[in-house]
Amino acid sequence: MSVEFAPLLLEPAYRKVAATIGERILSRALREGERLPSEIELARQFGVNRSTVREALRELESRGLVQRRPGSKLMSVSRPHHATVAAGVSHALLLHDVTVRNVWEALTILEPPLAETAARTRSAADLECIRAAADAFSAQRARAAQAVHSCAEFFRCIGRATHNPVLGLAQEPLLQLLEPSLGVMIDKVPQARARIATAQRRLVEALEAREPELAHQWMARHIRDFRRGYELAGIDLGLRVTSA
Amino acid sequence: MSVEFAPLLLEPAYRKVAATIGERILSRALREGERLPSEIELARQFGVNRSTVREALRELESRGLVQRRPGSKLMSVSRPHHATVAAGVSHALLLHDVTVRNVWEALTILEPPLAETAARTRSAADLECIRAAADAFSAQRARAAQAVHSCAEFFRCIGRATHNPVLGLAQEPLLQLLEPSLGVMIDKVPQARARIATAQRRLVEALEAREPELAHQWMARHIRDFRRGYELAGIDLGLRVTSA
DNA sequence: ATTGCCGGTTTGTCCGACAATCATACGATC
DNA sequence: GATCGTATGATTGTCGGACAAACCGGCAAT
């Protein structure tokens, strides 16, 4: 028996409401910062109940398309924050059994060209931001958690320095997934901190001198070091990445 | 006046419920496919109203963590689908004023190493899938929309052939953002189809012969061609990408 | 084996309600 | 005049209850 009729899907009202408002936002008919009508008003306009509107708002909220500004009750249109979107990607990858090796491989591919690009496009302010992150890392002698955070921040600053949001957002999930295992690695491998600090220093120099190829090389070495660190720490690269 | 007290945030119940269930899923205490209790039962367990539970479910639903299997009423735990997650990233990038150049630059960085990796890791089935996509593209003589779809599918197959979900998911938003402008380009530049078909053929050959460097080169050329196509079509690379 | 029917369960949607919070305006106090 | 307290209205978060539609399992009828 062949399937003659496609299963007709009747979407529930709350999804239609969410889709309608979502399209308005994506098409920029509703602009960033603009405040949404109250729930009662939305319910009146769509001809549905307030509960239905609320369910739709929860969906838009979780997509980051609307937000409540602190100290305000009305929802306002917002652009999804990078960290939020990246968290969604991280969670998806987590559940898809991504391994430490997978993440490391992606970093290998992504980061060196990213540093290379940053060496061309970075502004003075970018450089300052990157240098600050590197200094913060070197200053952290104690807690691994802080060190890991500074280390990730270093990457983030380089990502921003490319002035390409696509690249910045592409690396964010990797950093989120890397943090837990990186913390373990730094704790177990004494010399890791020094090696990371050195690579960061060289990278700052390369970025300052605007030498793309040098930046590429040092970033590649930086990432390769991570793998060595994992091996020295006895972390199996085939293990699944753990939740942040 | 200094800010002495951080603004204490009291989360509404619906978000706590969503967070609690979400953590269970991410920690794999709730496994994929497992069915959630009914809304009434959840309301009873959390000690809240059913409406509150429903708002929480809408959030989890939009994150792709729960799903209703077709023909079933109860929600079941699910892993976020790649396309869904990528759509979130695409929307975020759209609203962050990403330009065609930004996307193209990211492709330049990402795709050649991806093809290179695929040349090493592809299975026979992967190759067949890639070849099928290439054939589909060559067969499409008429509608640009179909051609664009085949073209994107070609990339997706290569992404899958790396057997690294991180890479596959990283490129998906780029493909989604590329599609609209790519359609315009193919329509306006007559020779584009032939050039794309050639690059795809060479790539298939390189992947079949397991020659990573050749695959890298042809993919780089393939992507460079896109830029040429855009210029020939008179598409300003500084324009924002448009919604799919 | 297919069809039709029945009762129990679950969802989608609605209605109405209330406390807590926020915005604003209006006085009161210093 | 500036600050504070308060009254008022709007809005959200949460609740309880309600009902139609759809699904599920079983059972009877054809």
mmCIF file of N, CA and C in Angstrom, chain A residues 84-179:
data_model
loop_
_atom_site.group_PDB
_atom_site.id
_atom_site.type_symbol
_atom_site.label_atom_id
_atom_site.label_comp_id
_atom_site.label_asym_id
_atom_site.label_seq_id
_atom_site.Cartn_x
_atom_site.Cartn_y
_atom_site.Cartn_z
ATOM 1 N N THR A 84 23.716 32.569 24.287
ATOM 2 C CA THR A 84 22.484 31.788 24.346
ATOM 3 C C THR A 84 22.387 30.836 23.163
ATOM 4 N N VAL A 85 22.582 31.385 21.975
ATOM 5 C CA VAL A 85 22.500 30.555 20.773
ATOM 6 C C VAL A 85 23.533 29.438 20.834
ATOM 7 N N ALA A 86 24.734 29.802 21.248
ATOM 8 C CA ALA A 86 25.800 28.813 21.295
ATOM 9 C C ALA A 86 25.484 27.719 22.299
ATOM 10 N N ALA A 87 24.801 28.082 23.391
ATOM 11 C CA ALA A 87 24.430 27.067 24.374
ATOM 12 C C ALA A 87 23.504 26.040 23.730
ATOM 13 N N GLY A 88 22.597 26.516 22.879
ATOM 14 C CA GLY A 88 21.723 25.583 22.170
ATOM 15 C C GLY A 88 22.531 24.618 21.325
ATOM 16 N N VAL A 89 23.512 25.144 20.618
ATOM 17 C CA VAL A 89 24.358 24.287 19.792
ATOM 18 C C VAL A 89 25.134 23.306 20.661
ATOM 19 N N SER A 90 25.679 23.809 21.757
ATOM 20 C CA SER A 90 26.442 22.936 22.653
ATOM 21 C C SER A 90 25.577 21.787 23.150
ATOM 22 N N HIS A 91 24.382 22.109 23.585
ATOM 23 C CA HIS A 91 23.502 21.059 24.101
ATOM 24 C C HIS A 91 23.204 20.026 23.029
ATOM 25 N N ALA A 92 22.951 20.513 21.821
ATOM 26 C CA ALA A 92 22.674 19.578 20.737
ATOM 27 C C ALA A 92 23.868 18.654 20.517
ATOM 28 N N LEU A 93 25.062 19.225 20.501
ATOM 29 C CA LEU A 93 26.252 18.416 20.260
ATOM 30 C C LEU A 93 26.471 17.426 21.400
ATOM 31 N N LEU A 94 26.242 17.910 22.620
ATOM 32 C CA LEU A 94 26.351 17.020 23.777
ATOM 33 C C LEU A 94 25.503 15.779 23.582
ATOM 34 N N LEU A 95 24.251 15.996 23.217
ATOM 35 C CA LEU A 95 23.322 14.884 23.095
ATOM 36 C C LEU A 95 23.617 14.028 21.868
ATOM 37 N N HIS A 96 24.424 14.555 20.962
ATOM 38 C CA HIS A 96 24.770 13.762 19.785
ATOM 39 C C HIS A 96 26.100 13.043 19.979
ATOM 40 N N ASP A 97 26.474 12.878 21.249
ATOM 41 C CA ASP A 97 27.637 12.048 21.579
ATOM 42 C C ASP A 97 28.929 12.548 20.961
ATOM 43 N N VAL A 98 29.106 13.871 20.969
ATOM 44 C CA VAL A 98 30.340 14.413 20.420
ATOM 45 C C VAL A 98 31.501 14.116 21.362
ATOM 46 N N THR A 99 32.634 13.750 20.789
ATOM 47 C CA THR A 99 33.796 13.397 21.600
ATOM 48 C C THR A 99 34.755 14.587 21.720
ATOM 49 N N VAL A 100 35.654 14.477 22.672
ATOM 50 C CA VAL A 100 36.677 15.505 22.835
ATOM 51 C C VAL A 100 37.473 15.637 21.541
ATOM 52 N N ARG A 101 37.702 14.515 20.887
ATOM 53 C CA ARG A 101 38.459 14.572 19.634
ATOM 54 C C ARG A 101 37.705 15.378 18.581
ATOM 55 N N ASN A 102 36.409 15.165 18.500
ATOM 56 C CA ASN A 102 35.590 15.927 17.545
ATOM 57 C C ASN A 102 35.776 17.426 17.752
ATOM 58 N N VAL A 103 35.678 17.843 18.998
ATOM 59 C CA VAL A 103 35.797 19.264 19.297
ATOM 60 C C VAL A 103 37.201 19.761 18.970
ATOM 61 N N TRP A 104 38.171 18.970 19.368
ATOM 62 C CA TRP A 104 39.552 19.370 19.134
ATOM 63 C C TRP A 104 39.814 19.493 17.625
ATOM 64 N N GLU A 105 39.297 18.542 16.882
ATOM 65 C CA GLU A 105 39.488 18.580 15.424
ATOM 66 C C GLU A 105 38.877 19.844 14.824
ATOM 67 N N ALA A 106 37.699 20.183 15.305
ATOM 68 C CA ALA A 106 37.043 21.389 14.800
ATOM 69 C C ALA A 106 37.874 22.629 15.152
ATOM 70 N N LEU A 107 38.421 22.650 16.341
ATOM 71 C CA LEU A 107 39.273 23.777 16.730
ATOM 72 C C LEU A 107 40.484 23.860 15.811
ATOM 73 N N THR A 108 41.061 22.700 15.513
ATOM 74 C CA THR A 108 42.226 22.652 14.628
ATOM 75 C C THR A 108 41.926 23.305 13.289
ATOM 76 N N ILE A 109 40.730 23.043 12.812
ATOM 77 C CA ILE A 109 40.348 23.584 11.515
ATOM 78 C C ILE A 109 40.025 25.066 11.610
ATOM 79 N N LEU A 110 39.298 25.414 12.647
ATOM 80 C CA LEU A 110 38.728 26.762 12.696
ATOM 81 C C LEU A 110 39.699 27.820 13.203
ATOM 82 N N GLU A 111 40.417 27.520 14.256
ATOM 83 C CA GLU A 111 41.129 28.584 14.958
ATOM 84 C C GLU A 111 42.315 29.201 14.209
ATOM 85 N N PRO A 112 43.164 28.393 13.574
ATOM 86 C CA PRO A 112 44.292 29.041 12.905
ATOM 87 C C PRO A 112 43.873 30.066 11.843
ATOM 88 N N PRO A 113 42.949 29.728 10.935
ATOM 89 C CA PRO A 113 42.526 30.760 9.985
ATOM 90 C C PRO A 113 41.873 31.942 10.676
ATOM 91 N N LEU A 114 41.247 31.663 11.789
ATOM 92 C CA LEU A 114 40.585 32.729 12.528
ATOM 93 C C LEU A 114 41.634 33.710 13.060
ATOM 94 N N ALA A 115 42.710 33.172 13.614
ATOM 95 C CA ALA A 115 43.775 34.050 14.106
ATOM 96 C C ALA A 115 44.421 34.804 12.947
ATOM 97 N N GLU A 116 44.545 34.090 11.836
ATOM 98 C CA GLU A 116 45.128 34.714 10.650
ATOM 99 C C GLU A 116 44.283 35.908 10.205
ATOM 100 N N THR A 117 42.980 35.700 10.164
ATOM 101 C CA THR A 117 42.077 36.786 9.787
ATOM 102 C C THR A 117 42.153 37.938 10.778
ATOM 103 N N ALA A 118 42.178 37.566 12.051
ATOM 104 C CA ALA A 118 42.223 38.606 13.085
ATOM 105 C C ALA A 118 43.473 39.464 12.949
ATOM 106 N N ALA A 119 44.576 38.830 12.528
ATOM 107 C CA ALA A 119 45.814 39.596 12.377
ATOM 108 C C ALA A 119 45.654 40.681 11.316
ATOM 109 N N ARG A 120 44.743 40.444 10.383
ATOM 110 C CA ARG A 120 44.529 41.447 9.336
ATOM 111 C C ARG A 120 43.522 42.505 9.770
ATOM 112 N N THR A 121 42.519 42.069 10.510
ATOM 113 C CA THR A 121 41.366 42.955 10.718
ATOM 114 C C THR A 121 41.314 43.599 12.098
ATOM 115 N N ARG A 122 42.171 43.191 13.006
ATOM 116 C CA ARG A 122 42.040 43.643 14.394
ATOM 117 C C ARG A 122 42.259 45.149 14.493
ATOM 118 N N SER A 123 41.486 45.731 15.390
ATOM 119 C CA SER A 123 41.684 47.147 15.683
ATOM 120 C C SER A 123 42.572 47.285 16.919
ATOM 121 N N ALA A 124 42.898 48.514 17.243
ATOM 122 C CA ALA A 124 43.711 48.738 18.450
ATOM 123 C C ALA A 124 42.964 48.257 19.688
ATOM 124 N N ALA A 125 41.664 48.532 19.712
ATOM 125 C CA ALA A 125 40.859 48.117 20.870
ATOM 126 C C ALA A 125 40.820 46.594 20.974
ATOM 127 N N ASP A 126 40.684 45.928 19.824
ATOM 128 C CA ASP A 126 40.684 44.467 19.829
ATOM 129 C C ASP A 126 41.959 43.935 20.461
ATOM 130 N N LEU A 127 43.070 44.505 20.013
ATOM 131 C CA LEU A 127 44.369 44.046 20.508
ATOM 132 C C LEU A 127 44.433 44.210 22.024
ATOM 133 N N GLU A 128 43.926 45.328 22.486
ATOM 134 C CA GLU A 128 43.957 45.586 23.923
ATOM 135 C C GLU A 128 43.147 44.535 24.663
ATOM 136 N N CYS A 129 42.001 44.224 24.106
ATOM 137 C CA CYS A 129 41.122 43.221 24.708
ATOM 138 C C CYS A 129 41.809 41.862 24.764
ATOM 139 N N ILE A 130 42.466 41.508 23.678
ATOM 140 C CA ILE A 130 43.160 40.228 23.614
ATOM 141 C C ILE A 130 44.298 40.188 24.628
ATOM 142 N N ARG A 131 45.052 41.291 24.665
ATOM 143 C CA ARG A 131 46.175 41.355 25.599
ATOM 144 C C ARG A 131 45.670 41.227 27.043
ATOM 145 N N ALA A 132 44.556 41.887 27.320
ATOM 146 C CA ALA A 132 43.997 41.828 28.682
ATOM 147 C C ALA A 132 43.655 40.392 29.056
ATOM 148 N N ALA A 133 43.066 39.658 28.094
ATOM 149 C CA ALA A 133 42.699 38.266 28.375
ATOM 150 C C ALA A 133 43.950 37.435 28.641
ATOM 151 N N ALA A 134 44.979 37.667 27.851
ATOM 152 C CA ALA A 134 46.231 36.928 28.039
ATOM 153 C C ALA A 134 46.827 37.249 29.411
ATOM 154 N N ASP A 135 46.818 38.532 29.774
ATOM 155 C CA ASP A 135 47.343 38.915 31.084
ATOM 156 C C ASP A 135 46.547 38.255 32.199
ATOM 157 N N ALA A 136 45.216 38.234 32.013
ATOM 158 C CA ALA A 136 44.367 37.622 33.034
ATOM 159 C C ALA A 136 44.720 36.156 33.212
ATOM 160 N N PHE A 137 45.016 35.492 32.096
ATOM 161 C CA PHE A 137 45.378 34.083 32.200
ATOM 162 C C PHE A 137 46.686 33.906 32.968
ATOM 163 N N SER A 138 47.676 34.701 32.602
ATOM 164 C CA SER A 138 48.973 34.582 33.258
ATOM 165 C C SER A 138 48.871 34.903 34.741
ATOM 166 N N ALA A 139 47.966 35.817 35.085
ATOM 167 C CA ALA A 139 47.837 36.219 36.485
ATOM 168 C C ALA A 139 47.198 35.127 37.326
ATOM 169 N N GLN A 140 46.373 34.288 36.682
ATOM 170 C CA GLN A 140 45.683 33.238 37.425
ATOM 171 C C GLN A 140 46.646 32.120 37.765
ATOM 172 N N ARG A 141 47.067 32.090 39.007
ATOM 173 C CA ARG A 141 47.966 31.014 39.409
ATOM 174 C C ARG A 141 47.209 29.912 40.120
ATOM 175 N N ALA A 142 46.036 30.243 40.612
ATOM 176 C CA ALA A 142 45.365 29.327 41.530
ATOM 177 C C ALA A 142 44.324 28.439 40.840
ATOM 178 N N ARG A 143 43.130 28.928 40.759
ATOM 179 C CA ARG A 143 42.013 28.064 40.375
ATOM 180 C C ARG A 143 42.002 27.749 38.880
ATOM 181 N N ALA A 144 41.791 26.502 38.591
ATOM 182 C CA ALA A 144 41.739 26.086 37.193
ATOM 183 C C ALA A 144 40.529 26.688 36.494
ATOM 184 N N ALA A 145 39.421 26.794 37.211
ATOM 185 C CA ALA A 145 38.202 27.315 36.596
ATOM 186 C C ALA A 145 38.434 28.720 36.044
ATOM 187 N N GLN A 146 39.094 29.548 36.831
ATOM 188 C CA GLN A 146 39.384 30.906 36.381
ATOM 189 C C GLN A 146 40.305 30.892 35.174
ATOM 190 N N ALA A 147 41.321 30.039 35.235
ATOM 191 C CA ALA A 147 42.276 29.963 34.135
ATOM 192 C C ALA A 147 41.579 29.556 32.844
ATOM 193 N N VAL A 148 40.715 28.568 32.961
ATOM 194 C CA VAL A 148 39.991 28.110 31.780
ATOM 195 C C VAL A 148 39.146 29.239 31.205
ATOM 196 N N HIS A 149 38.520 29.968 32.092
ATOM 197 C CA HIS A 149 37.675 31.066 31.648
ATOM 198 C C HIS A 149 38.496 32.126 30.907
ATOM 199 N N SER A 150 39.652 32.464 31.447
ATOM 200 C CA SER A 150 40.512 33.441 30.778
ATOM 201 C C SER A 150 40.956 32.912 29.422
ATOM 202 N N CYS A 151 41.258 31.640 29.394
ATOM 203 C CA CYS A 151 41.723 31.020 28.157
ATOM 204 C C CYS A 151 40.641 31.108 27.086
ATOM 205 N N ALA A 152 39.413 30.778 27.464
ATOM 206 C CA ALA A 152 38.303 30.865 26.508
ATOM 207 C C ALA A 152 38.079 32.317 26.088
ATOM 208 N N GLU A 153 38.213 33.213 27.044
ATOM 209 C CA GLU A 153 38.011 34.627 26.745
ATOM 210 C C GLU A 153 39.034 35.106 25.716
ATOM 211 N N PHE A 154 40.243 34.574 25.816
ATOM 212 C CA PHE A 154 41.280 34.914 24.846
ATOM 213 C C PHE A 154 40.819 34.564 23.430
ATOM 214 N N PHE A 155 40.287 33.364 23.295
ATOM 215 C CA PHE A 155 39.770 32.966 21.982
ATOM 216 C C PHE A 155 38.632 33.871 21.546
ATOM 217 N N ARG A 156 37.741 34.159 22.475
ATOM 218 C CA ARG A 156 36.585 34.994 22.116
ATOM 219 C C ARG A 156 37.029 36.358 21.602
ATOM 220 N N CYS A 157 38.019 36.927 22.250
ATOM 221 C CA CYS A 157 38.496 38.250 21.818
ATOM 222 C C CYS A 157 39.058 38.169 20.405
ATOM 223 N N ILE A 158 39.785 37.109 20.126
ATOM 224 C CA ILE A 158 40.318 36.941 18.775
ATOM 225 C C ILE A 158 39.177 36.794 17.782
ATOM 226 N N GLY A 159 38.164 36.039 18.181
ATOM 227 C CA GLY A 159 36.994 35.888 17.312
ATOM 228 C C GLY A 159 36.357 37.230 17.016
ATOM 229 N N ARG A 160 36.200 38.048 18.043
ATOM 230 C CA ARG A 160 35.605 39.372 17.825
ATOM 231 C C ARG A 160 36.484 40.230 16.933
ATOM 232 N N ALA A 161 37.788 40.026 17.052
ATOM 233 C CA ALA A 161 38.729 40.859 16.300
ATOM 234 C C ALA A 161 38.636 40.601 14.793
ATOM 235 N N THR A 162 38.019 39.491 14.413
ATOM 236 C CA THR A 162 37.849 39.247 12.976
ATOM 237 C C THR A 162 36.749 40.137 12.400
ATOM 238 N N HIS A 163 35.953 40.722 13.291
ATOM 239 C CA HIS A 163 34.824 41.563 12.857
ATOM 240 C C HIS A 163 33.893 40.787 11.930
ATOM 241 N N ASN A 164 33.821 39.493 12.157
ATOM 242 C CA ASN A 164 32.893 38.649 11.406
ATOM 243 C C ASN A 164 32.072 37.842 12.411
ATOM 244 N N PRO A 165 30.818 38.243 12.619
ATOM 245 C CA PRO A 165 29.996 37.554 13.620
ATOM 246 C C PRO A 165 29.868 36.070 13.365
ATOM 247 N N VAL A 166 29.909 35.665 12.106
ATOM 248 C CA VAL A 166 29.779 34.250 11.788
ATOM 249 C C VAL A 166 30.901 33.459 12.448
ATOM 250 N N LEU A 167 32.102 33.971 12.356
ATOM 251 C CA LEU A 167 33.242 33.267 12.934
ATOM 252 C C LEU A 167 33.172 33.267 14.452
ATOM 253 N N GLY A 168 32.811 34.399 15.012
ATOM 254 C CA GLY A 168 32.710 34.474 16.465
ATOM 255 C C GLY A 168 31.691 33.492 17.005
ATOM 256 N N LEU A 169 30.572 33.409 16.317
ATOM 257 C CA LEU A 169 29.507 32.521 16.789
ATOM 258 C C LEU A 169 29.841 31.063 16.517
ATOM 259 N N ALA A 170 30.629 30.820 15.480
ATOM 260 C CA ALA A 170 30.967 29.440 15.145
ATOM 261 C C ALA A 170 31.881 28.825 16.197
ATOM 262 N N GLN A 171 32.735 29.635 16.785
ATOM 263 C CA GLN A 171 33.680 29.050 17.726
ATOM 264 C C GLN A 171 33.118 28.963 19.140
ATOM 265 N N GLU A 172 32.085 29.729 19.407
ATOM 266 C CA GLU A 172 31.566 29.783 20.775
ATOM 267 C C GLU A 172 31.142 28.419 21.325
ATOM 268 N N PRO A 173 30.389 27.628 20.577
ATOM 269 C CA PRO A 173 30.026 26.310 21.117
ATOM 270 C C PRO A 173 31.246 25.465 21.426
ATOM 271 N N LEU A 174 32.271 25.584 20.605
ATOM 272 C CA LEU A 174 33.478 24.795 20.840
ATOM 273 C C LEU A 174 34.097 25.168 22.176
ATOM 274 N N LEU A 175 34.132 26.467 22.443
ATOM 275 C CA LEU A 175 34.712 26.905 23.706
ATOM 276 C C LEU A 175 33.891 26.391 24.878
ATOM 277 N N GLN A 176 32.575 26.457 24.739
ATOM 278 C CA GLN A 176 31.717 25.981 25.823
ATOM 279 C C GLN A 176 31.927 24.494 26.078
ATOM 280 N N LEU A 177 32.091 23.741 25.006
ATOM 281 C CA LEU A 177 32.261 22.301 25.170
ATOM 282 C C LEU A 177 33.646 21.955 25.676
ATOM 283 N N LEU A 178 34.590 22.831 25.370
ATOM 284 C CA LEU A 178 35.973 22.537 25.742
ATOM 285 C C LEU A 178 36.228 22.784 27.221
ATOM 286 N N GLU A 179 35.552 23.779 27.780
ATOM 287 C CA GLU A 179 35.893 24.250 29.124
ATOM 288 C C GLU A 179 36.038 23.150 30.178
#
